[in-house]
mmCIF file of C-alpha atoms and ligand atoms in Angstrom:
data_model
loop_
_atom_site.group_PDB
_atom_site.id
_atom_site.type_symbol
_atom_site.label_atom_id
_atom_site.label_comp_id
_atom_site.label_asym_id
_atom_site.label_seq_id
_atom_site.Cartn_x
_atom_site.Cartn_y
_atom_site.Cartn_z
ATOM 1 C CA MET O 1 2.239 -19.596 0.439
ATOM 2 C CA ASN O 2 1.264 -19.783 3.713
ATOM 3 C CA VAL O 3 -3.193 -19.902 4.631
ATOM 4 C CA ARG O 4 -3.775 -18.982 8.747
ATOM 5 C CA VAL O 5 -6.349 -19.666 10.415
ATOM 6 C CA ALA O 6 -6.426 -17.290 14.521
ATOM 7 C CA LYS O 7 -9.184 -15.954 16.520
ATOM 8 C CA ILE O 8 -9.272 -12.772 17.017
ATOM 9 C CA THR O 9 -11.623 -12.873 19.480
ATOM 10 C CA GLU O 10 -13.863 -15.584 20.648
ATOM 11 C CA GLU O 11 -15.743 -15.293 18.234
ATOM 12 C CA LEU O 12 -14.403 -13.646 15.167
ATOM 13 C CA TYR O 13 -11.734 -15.756 12.926
ATOM 14 C CA ILE O 14 -9.080 -14.631 10.615
ATOM 15 C CA LEU O 15 -8.395 -16.767 7.551
ATOM 16 C CA ARG O 16 -5.445 -15.274 5.822
ATOM 17 C CA LEU O 17 -3.855 -16.632 2.944
ATOM 18 C CA ASP O 18 0.577 -14.978 3.294
ATOM 19 C CA ASP O 19 0.892 -15.124 -1.552
ATOM 20 C CA ASP O 20 4.532 -15.241 -1.841
ATOM 21 C CA ARG O 21 3.801 -16.306 -5.430
ATOM 22 C CA LYS O 22 2.657 -12.887 -6.370
ATOM 23 C CA ARG O 23 4.938 -10.886 -8.191
ATOM 24 C CA TYR O 24 3.372 -7.621 -9.464
ATOM 25 C CA PHE O 25 0.578 -6.544 -6.811
ATOM 26 C CA GLU O 26 -1.855 -5.270 -9.173
ATOM 27 C CA GLY O 27 -0.097 -6.472 -12.656
ATOM 28 C CA ILE O 28 1.486 -3.248 -11.492
ATOM 29 C CA TRP O 29 3.137 -2.436 -8.219
ATOM 30 C CA ARG O 30 6.895 -5.721 -8.140
ATOM 31 C CA ILE O 31 6.264 -6.896 -4.600
ATOM 32 C CA THR O 32 9.112 -8.587 -2.955
ATOM 33 C CA GLU O 33 8.025 -9.511 0.412
ATOM 34 C CA GLY O 34 5.013 -11.128 -0.504
ATOM 35 C CA VAL O 35 1.283 -9.722 0.259
ATOM 36 C CA THR O 36 -1.302 -11.279 2.332
ATOM 37 C CA TYR O 37 -5.391 -11.175 1.687
ATOM 38 C CA ASN O 38 -7.559 -11.185 5.460
ATOM 39 C CA SER O 39 -11.010 -13.012 5.360
ATOM 40 C CA TYR O 40 -12.639 -12.819 8.635
ATOM 41 C CA VAL O 41 -15.439 -14.576 9.522
ATOM 42 C CA LEU O 42 -17.987 -14.218 12.573
ATOM 43 C CA LEU O 43 -18.943 -16.438 14.238
ATOM 44 C CA THR O 44 -22.888 -16.262 15.667
ATOM 45 C CA ARG O 45 -25.737 -18.307 15.999
ATOM 46 C CA GLU O 46 -28.138 -17.764 13.662
ATOM 47 C CA GLY O 47 -25.470 -18.192 10.979
ATOM 48 C CA ALA O 48 -21.618 -16.801 9.689
ATOM 49 C CA VAL O 49 -21.138 -13.725 7.910
ATOM 50 C CA VAL O 50 -17.931 -14.186 6.126
ATOM 51 C CA PHE O 51 -16.334 -9.939 5.737
ATOM 52 C CA ASP O 52 -14.484 -10.355 2.043
ATOM 53 C CA THR O 53 -12.629 -13.563 0.675
ATOM 54 C CA TRP O 54 -8.861 -13.634 -1.074
ATOM 55 C CA ASP O 55 -7.220 -13.231 -4.265
ATOM 56 C CA VAL O 56 -9.040 -14.759 -7.761
ATOM 57 C CA GLN O 57 -6.786 -17.103 -8.203
ATOM 58 C CA TYR O 58 -6.919 -18.557 -4.889
ATOM 59 C CA ALA O 59 -10.514 -18.924 -4.692
ATOM 60 C CA ASP O 60 -10.893 -23.276 -4.675
ATOM 61 C CA LEU O 61 -8.401 -22.469 -0.848
ATOM 62 C CA PHE O 62 -10.644 -20.161 0.111
ATOM 63 C CA VAL O 63 -13.813 -21.791 0.848
ATOM 64 C CA ASP O 64 -11.675 -24.919 1.687
ATOM 65 C CA THR O 65 -10.059 -22.785 4.307
ATOM 66 C CA LEU O 66 -13.512 -21.279 5.520
ATOM 67 C CA GLN O 67 -14.413 -25.097 5.613
ATOM 68 C CA ARG O 68 -12.262 -25.351 8.544
ATOM 69 C CA VAL O 69 -13.554 -22.597 10.491
ATOM 70 C CA VAL O 70 -17.656 -23.398 9.262
ATOM 71 C CA ASP O 71 -19.834 -25.388 7.291
ATOM 72 C CA LEU O 72 -20.457 -23.966 4.783
ATOM 73 C CA ARG O 73 -24.582 -24.557 5.135
ATOM 74 C CA ASP O 74 -23.684 -22.072 7.966
ATOM 75 C CA VAL O 75 -22.293 -18.920 6.134
ATOM 76 C CA LYS O 76 -25.179 -17.086 5.877
ATOM 77 C CA ILE O 77 -23.972 -13.668 5.269
ATOM 78 C CA LEU O 78 -20.598 -12.387 2.891
ATOM 79 C CA VAL O 79 -19.960 -8.623 3.326
ATOM 80 C CA THR O 80 -17.308 -7.601 0.658
ATOM 81 C CA HIS O 81 -16.012 -3.966 1.845
ATOM 82 C CA HIS O 82 -14.515 -3.527 -2.227
ATOM 83 C CA SER O 83 -15.068 -5.774 -4.602
ATOM 84 C CA GLU O 84 -11.857 -5.715 -6.350
ATOM 85 C CA PRO O 85 -11.032 -9.207 -6.990
ATOM 86 C CA ASP O 86 -7.476 -9.433 -3.947
ATOM 87 C CA HIS O 87 -10.984 -9.545 -1.508
ATOM 88 C CA SER O 88 -13.860 -10.793 -3.726
ATOM 89 C CA GLY O 89 -11.961 -13.888 -5.706
ATOM 90 C CA ALA O 90 -13.671 -16.980 -4.083
ATOM 91 C CA VAL O 91 -17.515 -15.290 -4.271
ATOM 92 C CA PRO O 92 -18.750 -16.843 -7.479
ATOM 93 C CA LYS O 93 -17.698 -19.914 -5.702
ATOM 94 C CA LEU O 94 -19.327 -19.374 -2.964
ATOM 95 C CA LEU O 95 -22.201 -18.398 -5.005
ATOM 96 C CA GLU O 96 -21.980 -22.009 -6.528
ATOM 97 C CA ARG O 97 -21.975 -23.226 -3.146
ATOM 98 C CA ARG O 98 -24.584 -21.846 -1.642
ATOM 99 C CA GLY O 99 -26.964 -19.818 -4.375
ATOM 100 C CA ARG O 100 -29.411 -17.644 -2.851
ATOM 101 C CA GLU O 101 -29.802 -18.245 0.547
ATOM 102 C CA LEU O 102 -26.000 -16.083 0.987
ATOM 103 C CA ARG O 103 -26.899 -12.457 0.918
ATOM 104 C CA VAL O 104 -24.602 -10.321 -0.734
ATOM 105 C CA LEU O 105 -23.959 -7.328 1.903
ATOM 106 C CA GLY O 106 -22.128 -4.165 -0.239
ATOM 107 C CA HIS O 107 -21.976 -0.670 -1.586
ATOM 108 C CA PRO O 108 -24.740 -0.429 -4.246
ATOM 109 C CA MET O 109 -21.977 0.059 -6.505
ATOM 110 C CA ALA O 110 -20.528 -3.119 -5.905
ATOM 111 C CA GLY O 111 -22.470 -5.246 -6.558
ATOM 112 C CA GLU O 112 -23.027 -3.617 -10.280
ATOM 113 C CA ILE O 113 -19.190 -4.040 -10.308
ATOM 114 C CA LEU O 114 -19.064 -8.129 -8.837
ATOM 115 C CA LYS O 115 -21.742 -8.986 -11.140
ATOM 116 C CA HIS O 116 -19.828 -7.511 -14.394
ATOM 117 C CA PHE O 117 -16.268 -8.677 -13.472
ATOM 118 C CA TYR O 118 -17.957 -12.538 -12.708
ATOM 119 C CA GLY O 119 -21.078 -12.417 -14.759
ATOM 120 C CA VAL O 120 -22.960 -13.727 -11.671
ATOM 121 C CA ARG O 121 -26.219 -13.441 -12.583
ATOM 122 C CA ASP O 122 -28.641 -14.472 -9.443
ATOM 123 C CA MET O 123 -26.947 -12.541 -6.710
ATOM 124 C CA ASN O 124 -29.240 -11.861 -3.734
ATOM 125 C CA PHE O 125 -27.400 -8.932 -3.560
ATOM 126 C CA VAL O 126 -28.547 -6.173 -0.546
ATOM 127 C CA PRO O 127 -27.397 -3.279 -1.355
ATOM 128 C CA VAL O 128 -25.738 -1.395 2.615
ATOM 129 C CA LYS O 129 -26.446 2.192 3.344
ATOM 130 C CA ASP O 130 -24.272 4.709 5.030
ATOM 131 C CA ASN O 131 -24.650 4.363 8.793
ATOM 132 C CA ASP O 132 -27.091 1.467 8.452
ATOM 133 C CA LEU O 133 -27.503 -1.447 10.880
ATOM 134 C CA LEU O 134 -28.053 -5.304 10.962
ATOM 135 C CA SER O 135 -28.509 -7.519 13.884
ATOM 136 C CA VAL O 136 -27.138 -10.790 13.084
ATOM 137 C CA GLY O 137 -27.664 -13.017 16.148
ATOM 138 C CA GLY O 138 -26.492 -10.870 19.167
ATOM 139 C CA TYR O 139 -23.894 -9.214 17.508
ATOM 140 C CA THR O 140 -24.482 -5.386 15.353
ATOM 141 C CA LEU O 141 -22.704 -4.455 12.197
ATOM 142 C CA ARG O 142 -22.279 -0.954 11.176
ATOM 143 C CA PHE O 143 -21.431 -0.336 8.283
ATOM 144 C CA ILE O 144 -20.010 2.593 7.344
ATOM 145 C CA HIS O 145 -19.344 3.974 3.476
ATOM 146 C CA THR O 146 -15.890 4.745 3.704
ATOM 147 C CA PRO O 147 -15.443 5.252 -0.365
ATOM 148 C CA MET O 148 -12.065 6.265 -2.437
ATOM 149 C CA LEU O 149 -9.923 3.300 0.790
ATOM 150 C CA HIS O 150 -9.297 2.455 -2.275
ATOM 151 C CA TRP O 151 -12.669 2.025 -4.763
ATOM 152 C CA PRO O 152 -15.530 4.453 -4.780
ATOM 153 C CA ASP O 153 -17.356 1.508 -3.477
ATOM 154 C CA THR O 154 -15.010 0.747 -0.356
ATOM 155 C CA ILE O 155 -16.945 0.538 3.162
ATOM 156 C CA MET O 156 -15.994 -0.649 6.714
ATOM 157 C CA THR O 157 -17.462 -2.410 9.316
ATOM 158 C CA TYR O 158 -17.876 -2.126 13.411
ATOM 159 C CA ILE O 159 -19.175 -4.153 15.482
ATOM 160 C CA PRO O 160 -19.190 -2.391 17.981
ATOM 161 C CA GLN O 161 -19.644 -6.073 20.549
ATOM 162 C CA LEU O 162 -16.384 -6.883 20.097
ATOM 163 C CA GLY O 163 -14.572 -3.428 19.375
ATOM 164 C CA VAL O 164 -13.498 -4.465 16.309
ATOM 165 C CA LEU O 165 -13.525 -2.350 13.206
ATOM 166 C CA LEU O 166 -12.914 -4.046 9.387
ATOM 167 C CA THR O 167 -10.806 -1.445 7.636
ATOM 168 C CA CYS O 168 -10.277 -3.594 4.781
ATOM 169 C CA ASP O 169 -7.745 -1.792 2.022
ATOM 170 C CA ALA O 170 -6.468 0.788 4.778
ATOM 171 C CA PHE O 171 -4.309 0.777 7.383
ATOM 172 C CA GLY O 172 -3.255 -2.378 5.715
ATOM 173 C CA SER O 173 0.310 -3.238 4.382
ATOM 174 C CA PHE O 174 2.583 -5.042 1.834
ATOM 175 C CA SER O 175 4.274 -8.414 3.439
ATOM 176 C CA THR O 176 3.575 -11.359 5.236
ATOM 177 C CA PRO O 177 4.351 -10.882 9.136
ATOM 178 C CA GLU O 178 5.079 -13.839 10.843
ATOM 179 C CA GLY O 179 2.271 -13.645 13.227
ATOM 180 C CA ILE O 180 -1.460 -12.095 12.608
ATOM 181 C CA PHE O 181 -1.210 -9.096 15.346
ATOM 182 C CA ASP O 182 1.534 -5.915 15.469
ATOM 183 C CA ASP O 183 2.328 -6.825 19.190
ATOM 184 C CA GLU O 184 4.206 -9.997 16.983
ATOM 185 C CA LEU O 185 5.773 -7.255 13.690
ATOM 186 C CA LYS O 186 9.238 -8.062 15.089
ATOM 187 C CA ASN O 187 10.620 -5.415 12.966
ATOM 188 C CA MET O 188 8.994 -2.264 13.369
ATOM 189 C CA ASP O 189 10.391 -0.163 11.070
ATOM 190 C CA GLU O 190 10.460 -2.395 8.280
ATOM 191 C CA TYR O 191 6.714 -3.107 8.680
ATOM 192 C CA LEU O 192 6.182 0.957 8.328
ATOM 193 C CA ALA O 193 8.504 1.035 5.456
ATOM 194 C CA ALA O 194 6.415 -1.719 3.544
ATOM 195 C CA THR O 195 3.156 -0.188 4.871
ATOM 196 C CA ARG O 196 3.782 3.493 3.390
ATOM 197 C CA GLU O 197 4.586 1.197 0.370
ATOM 198 C CA TYR O 198 1.540 -0.488 0.400
ATOM 199 C CA ALA O 199 -0.345 2.922 1.776
ATOM 200 C CA VAL O 200 1.883 5.432 -0.503
ATOM 201 C CA SER O 201 1.294 2.855 -3.677
ATOM 202 C CA ILE O 202 -2.869 1.637 -4.024
ATOM 203 C CA VAL O 203 -3.875 4.006 -2.017
ATOM 204 C CA GLY O 204 -1.991 7.494 -3.247
ATOM 205 C CA LYS O 205 -4.143 8.545 -5.037
ATOM 206 C CA TYR O 206 -6.922 9.339 -3.174
ATOM 207 C CA ARG O 207 -4.658 9.478 -0.046
ATOM 208 C CA GLU O 208 -7.185 12.952 1.174
ATOM 209 C CA PHE O 209 -9.122 10.654 1.806
ATOM 210 C CA ILE O 210 -7.960 8.130 4.919
ATOM 211 C CA ALA O 211 -8.015 12.250 6.585
ATOM 212 C CA LYS O 212 -12.115 11.959 6.183
ATOM 213 C CA ALA O 213 -12.566 8.630 6.734
ATOM 214 C CA VAL O 214 -11.832 9.045 9.835
ATOM 215 C CA ASP O 215 -12.818 12.268 10.775
ATOM 216 C CA LYS O 216 -15.947 10.603 9.305
ATOM 217 C CA LEU O 217 -15.892 7.126 12.368
ATOM 218 C CA ARG O 218 -14.955 9.869 14.823
ATOM 219 C CA GLY O 219 -17.421 12.177 14.281
ATOM 220 C CA MET O 220 -19.896 8.342 14.940
ATOM 221 C CA GLY O 221 -18.198 7.441 17.838
ATOM 222 C CA VAL O 222 -16.728 5.431 16.049
ATOM 223 C CA SER O 223 -13.590 3.964 18.351
ATOM 224 C CA PRO O 224 -11.587 0.760 17.767
ATOM 225 C CA ARG O 225 -10.125 -1.410 19.948
ATOM 226 C CA ILE O 226 -8.744 -3.330 17.105
ATOM 227 C CA VAL O 227 -8.313 -2.205 13.790
ATOM 228 C CA ALA O 228 -8.334 -5.499 11.374
ATOM 229 C CA PRO O 229 -7.451 -4.341 7.787
ATOM 230 C CA ALA O 230 -7.550 -7.267 4.844
ATOM 231 C CA HIS O 231 -4.387 -7.170 4.014
ATOM 232 C CA GLY O 232 -0.949 -6.989 6.752
ATOM 233 C CA VAL O 233 -1.279 -7.195 10.212
ATOM 234 C CA VAL O 234 -4.405 -6.529 12.703
ATOM 235 C CA TRP O 235 -3.647 -4.398 14.882
ATOM 236 C CA ARG O 236 -5.036 -5.104 18.805
ATOM 237 C CA THR O 237 -2.747 -3.619 21.005
ATOM 238 C CA ARG O 238 -1.958 0.070 19.264
ATOM 239 C CA PRO O 239 -4.882 0.300 17.037
ATOM 240 C CA GLU O 240 -4.790 4.607 17.392
ATOM 241 C CA PHE O 241 -1.012 4.258 16.151
ATOM 242 C CA ILE O 242 -1.385 2.311 12.621
ATOM 243 C CA ILE O 243 -4.451 5.348 12.468
ATOM 244 C CA ASP O 244 -2.642 8.238 13.012
ATOM 245 C CA TYR O 245 0.436 6.819 10.812
ATOM 246 C CA TYR O 246 -1.912 6.543 8.096
ATOM 247 C CA CYS O 247 -3.264 9.855 8.676
ATOM 248 C CA LYS O 248 0.067 11.781 8.380
ATOM 249 C CA ILE O 249 0.845 10.092 4.636
ATOM 250 C CA SER O 250 -3.153 11.007 4.598
ATOM 251 C CA ASP O 251 -1.509 14.908 4.944
ATOM 252 C CA GLY O 252 1.667 14.095 3.907
ATOM 253 C CA SER O 253 3.734 15.087 7.556
ATOM 254 C CA LEU O 254 4.884 11.857 7.421
ATOM 255 C CA LEU O 255 8.552 13.003 7.596
ATOM 256 C CA ASP O 256 12.171 11.362 8.593
ATOM 257 C CA ALA O 257 14.161 14.601 8.990
ATOM 258 C CA ARG O 258 17.918 13.304 8.873
ATOM 259 C CA LYS O 259 16.601 10.802 5.418
ATOM 260 C CA VAL O 260 17.744 11.885 1.977
ATOM 261 C CA LEU O 261 17.155 9.133 -1.105
ATOM 262 C CA ILE O 262 19.553 8.876 -3.567
ATOM 263 C CA LEU O 263 17.591 7.022 -6.895
ATOM 264 C CA TYR O 264 20.432 7.027 -9.134
ATOM 265 C CA CYS O 265 19.067 5.773 -13.029
ATOM 266 C CA SER O 266 22.702 5.259 -14.547
ATOM 267 C CA MET O 267 22.479 2.328 -18.040
ATOM 268 C CA TYR O 268 26.275 1.376 -17.557
ATOM 269 C CA GLY O 269 27.390 2.058 -13.984
ATOM 270 C CA LEU O 270 29.240 4.722 -15.142
ATOM 271 C CA LYS O 271 28.177 7.295 -11.452
ATOM 272 C CA ASN O 272 29.099 4.434 -9.444
ATOM 273 C CA ASN O 273 31.652 6.157 -7.534
ATOM 274 C CA ILE O 274 30.105 9.589 -7.136
ATOM 275 C CA VAL O 275 26.990 7.210 -5.702
ATOM 276 C CA GLU O 276 29.364 5.214 -3.214
ATOM 277 C CA GLU O 277 31.318 8.441 -2.175
ATOM 278 C CA LEU O 278 28.386 10.860 -1.434
ATOM 279 C CA SER O 279 26.366 8.009 0.168
ATOM 280 C CA LYS O 280 29.262 7.817 2.936
ATOM 281 C CA ARG O 281 29.618 11.506 2.713
ATOM 282 C CA LEU O 282 26.310 11.727 4.358
ATOM 283 C CA ARG O 283 26.284 8.737 6.434
ATOM 284 C CA ASP O 284 29.019 10.426 8.278
ATOM 285 C CA GLU O 285 27.016 13.413 8.645
ATOM 286 C CA ARG O 286 24.383 11.207 10.539
ATOM 287 C CA TYR O 287 22.602 11.386 7.557
ATOM 288 C CA ASN O 288 19.784 8.217 6.947
ATOM 289 C CA THR O 289 20.579 7.815 2.883
ATOM 290 C CA VAL O 290 18.592 4.638 1.760
ATOM 291 C CA LEU O 291 20.091 3.756 -1.833
ATOM 292 C CA LEU O 292 17.408 2.350 -5.249
ATOM 293 C CA LYS O 293 18.829 1.730 -8.527
ATOM 294 C CA PHE O 294 16.808 1.262 -11.622
ATOM 295 C CA SER O 295 20.720 0.417 -14.200
ATOM 296 C CA TYR O 296 22.162 -2.934 -15.327
ATOM 297 C CA ASP O 297 21.507 -5.326 -12.111
ATOM 298 C CA GLU O 298 18.905 -3.918 -10.886
ATOM 299 C CA HIS O 299 15.705 -2.325 -11.364
ATOM 300 C CA ALA O 300 14.439 -1.309 -7.422
ATOM 301 C CA PRO O 301 10.237 -1.963 -7.012
ATOM 302 C CA PRO O 302 8.389 1.441 -7.701
ATOM 303 C CA GLY O 303 6.320 1.017 -5.082
ATOM 304 C CA ARG O 304 9.651 0.908 -2.743
ATOM 305 C CA VAL O 305 11.147 4.395 -5.193
ATOM 306 C CA LEU O 306 7.499 5.989 -3.544
ATOM 307 C CA GLY O 307 7.053 4.495 -0.657
ATOM 308 C CA GLU O 308 11.367 5.449 0.522
ATOM 309 C CA LEU O 309 10.213 8.650 -1.200
ATOM 310 C CA PHE O 310 8.137 9.675 0.498
ATOM 311 C CA ASP O 311 8.572 10.152 4.304
ATOM 312 C CA SER O 312 12.565 11.463 2.965
ATOM 313 C CA ALA O 313 13.915 15.009 3.564
ATOM 314 C CA LEU O 314 15.315 15.269 0.194
ATOM 315 C CA VAL O 315 16.086 13.796 -2.780
ATOM 316 C CA ILE O 316 19.480 13.583 -5.094
ATOM 317 C CA VAL O 317 17.872 12.055 -8.421
ATOM 318 C CA ILE O 318 21.446 10.958 -10.464
ATOM 319 C CA THR O 319 20.744 10.279 -13.906
ATOM 320 C CA SER O 320 21.708 8.959 -16.912
ATOM 321 C CA THR O 321 20.433 10.214 -20.070
ATOM 322 C CA TYR O 322 18.678 8.172 -23.184
ATOM 323 C CA GLU O 323 19.355 9.164 -26.929
ATOM 324 C CA GLY O 324 19.734 12.425 -26.136
ATOM 325 C CA GLY O 325 16.694 12.708 -22.603
ATOM 326 C CA LEU O 326 15.397 11.485 -19.820
ATOM 327 C CA TYR O 327 16.386 7.286 -18.711
ATOM 328 C CA PRO O 328 13.133 5.781 -19.431
ATOM 329 C CA PRO O 329 12.940 3.897 -15.771
ATOM 330 C CA LEU O 330 13.310 7.633 -13.869
ATOM 331 C CA MET O 331 10.852 8.995 -16.319
ATOM 332 C CA HIS O 332 7.774 6.218 -15.589
ATOM 333 C CA ILE O 333 8.935 6.853 -12.057
ATOM 334 C CA LEU O 334 8.522 10.531 -12.227
ATOM 335 C CA ASP O 335 5.148 9.512 -13.735
ATOM 336 C CA LEU O 336 4.226 7.619 -10.682
ATOM 337 C CA VAL O 337 5.317 9.972 -7.992
ATOM 338 C CA LYS O 338 3.504 13.151 -9.554
ATOM 339 C CA VAL O 339 -0.212 10.929 -9.189
ATOM 340 C CA LYS O 340 1.039 8.726 -6.233
ATOM 341 C CA VAL O 341 2.658 10.763 -4.094
ATOM 342 C CA ARG O 342 1.913 14.345 -4.715
ATOM 343 C CA LEU O 343 4.196 16.306 -2.348
ATOM 344 C CA PRO O 344 6.807 18.984 -3.061
ATOM 345 C CA LYS O 345 10.058 16.684 -2.123
ATOM 346 C CA LYS O 346 12.864 19.220 -2.144
ATOM 347 C CA THR O 347 15.153 17.035 -5.456
ATOM 348 C CA VAL O 348 18.579 18.196 -5.470
ATOM 349 C CA GLY O 349 18.980 16.505 -9.530
ATOM 350 C CA VAL O 350 21.968 14.980 -11.707
ATOM 351 C CA ILE O 351 22.355 14.499 -14.393
ATOM 352 C CA SER O 352 25.198 13.149 -16.789
ATOM 353 C CA TYR O 353 25.123 12.735 -20.041
ATOM 354 C CA GLY O 354 27.443 11.560 -23.426
ATOM 355 C CA TRP O 355 26.296 14.105 -26.091
ATOM 356 C CA THR O 356 24.602 17.483 -24.963
ATOM 357 C CA SER O 357 23.167 18.193 -21.599
ATOM 358 C CA PRO O 358 19.182 17.850 -21.623
ATOM 359 C CA ARG O 359 19.461 20.754 -18.183
ATOM 360 C CA ASP O 360 16.062 22.240 -19.227
ATOM 361 C CA LEU O 361 14.362 19.061 -19.557
ATOM 362 C CA PHE O 362 15.701 17.185 -16.902
ATOM 363 C CA GLU O 363 14.434 20.262 -14.295
ATOM 364 C CA LYS O 364 11.038 20.504 -15.982
ATOM 365 C CA ALA O 365 10.007 16.836 -15.418
ATOM 366 C CA LEU O 366 10.702 17.082 -12.070
ATOM 367 C CA ARG O 367 8.531 20.066 -11.923
ATOM 368 C CA GLU O 368 5.898 18.180 -13.244
ATOM 369 C CA ALA O 369 6.117 15.614 -11.189
ATOM 370 C CA GLY O 370 5.500 18.118 -8.380
ATOM 371 C CA LEU O 371 8.789 17.731 -6.654
ATOM 372 C CA ASP O 372 10.927 21.099 -5.265
ATOM 373 C CA VAL O 373 13.604 20.949 -8.053
ATOM 374 C CA VAL O 374 16.344 23.187 -5.587
ATOM 375 C CA ASP O 375 19.968 22.787 -8.267
ATOM 376 C CA ILE O 376 20.138 20.483 -10.850
ATOM 377 C CA ILE O 377 24.303 19.709 -11.635
ATOM 378 C CA ASP O 378 24.484 18.526 -15.239
ATOM 379 C CA PHE O 379 28.389 16.780 -16.131
ATOM 380 C CA ARG O 380 29.750 15.199 -19.079
ATOM 381 C CA GLY O 381 30.636 11.411 -18.696
ATOM 382 C CA GLN O 382 32.405 10.252 -14.863
ATOM 383 C CA GLY O 383 30.988 12.121 -12.048
ATOM 384 C CA THR O 384 33.948 13.395 -10.360
ATOM 385 C CA ALA O 385 35.413 14.778 -6.637
ATOM 386 C CA GLU O 386 34.361 18.303 -7.798
ATOM 387 C CA ILE O 387 31.384 16.857 -8.627
ATOM 388 C CA VAL O 388 30.496 15.291 -5.343
ATOM 389 C CA GLU O 389 31.324 18.456 -3.399
ATOM 390 C CA ARG O 390 29.046 20.191 -5.744
ATOM 391 C CA ILE O 391 26.013 17.833 -4.324
ATOM 392 C CA LEU O 392 26.783 18.481 -0.925
ATOM 393 C CA ARG O 393 26.941 21.880 -0.791
ATOM 394 C CA SER O 394 23.271 21.339 -2.880
ATOM 395 C CA VAL O 395 22.141 18.939 -0.154
ATOM 396 C CA SER O 396 23.447 20.985 2.510
ATOM 397 C CA ARG O 397 21.652 24.221 1.397
ATOM 398 C CA ALA O 398 18.479 22.679 0.752
ATOM 399 C CA LEU O 399 18.737 20.535 4.063
ATOM 400 C CA SER O 400 19.793 23.850 6.433
ATOM 401 C CA SER O 401 16.120 26.172 4.939
HETATM 402 FE FE1 LIG X 501 -6.565 -4.977 -1.279
HETATM 403 FE FE2 LIG X 501 -8.171 -2.299 -3.318
HETATM 404 O O1 LIG X 501 -7.816 -4.185 -3.002
#
């Protein structure tokens, strides 16, 4: 756990909590590199405006941290961009301290959600309409409805005097980078892998809404110098880069033409030999192979599978059967792929069976997940060198078509 307080501009602070304790984001997504919750505080001559808070587990810590930047009596406005409890968690604590003197602004739906989530009875909630403007101490807050990023209640705030767009979940990422800003990232590829993992697993179902929001912002003439999301780094050097990256996620065009994901599901590791040989042969042919496993020694984080699948040119699914049917961890992943990825990725399916081959069931499950099945290879028990050659022929055909 690490609390960070830094200036984004002279007047705008970030309060960032690096959470390395949470194991399952949303109680679903196993995260291995943590997540940040970013709140922002604008100091004006008419008092302070707080934008979002932290996860509900850290409400007291949030209030303590906020007091390092401003006297609570000077906090006049709280903007809730999105009422999910990873951002709204400290709203009840702030209301306890400030009562009705604190104006809580948000999408009309957010007021209802907050009341029901936290049992709040007496809140000075002010619903904001799309494109509402509010002047506070020399600054303009422009509220923009950006539904489904990632709930219907989501809004963004643009502060034209600072060129800052506060975007909540959009343009965010998993992981807890050492730096606050994009230009401080030590390994951009790793950060973008965490960004894909986050974006596909959290916003994937609604990814078309990213492009809609970006079109809307551009249509309104909003061209931010700084993109400040509620998770991950603040983009002050290349805001257009992260916007474009998210737009490619939105339209599904993010693609690494040399990337092959091997998704390996095995109860006992009987196919380790073919997976190792296949990985080596693909690497020898200068393919960027990513191997993710569900087996006796390791279960890949499901969000990582979605993120790595999303920009792969092809996926090879190598799996055991289970009690005559499909291996349950694979069925779970395919359910998530269907809902969150929604891309016809070229797929070579490889299934090893003990009793009888559920080949048709396997192919149907892959197709129902939205995948473009180019071949199914089935065999009994251990793989052989001949099976590796068959897989490589299928991969080569698929990647050249
Ligand atoms: Fe980071 Fe949808 O909350």
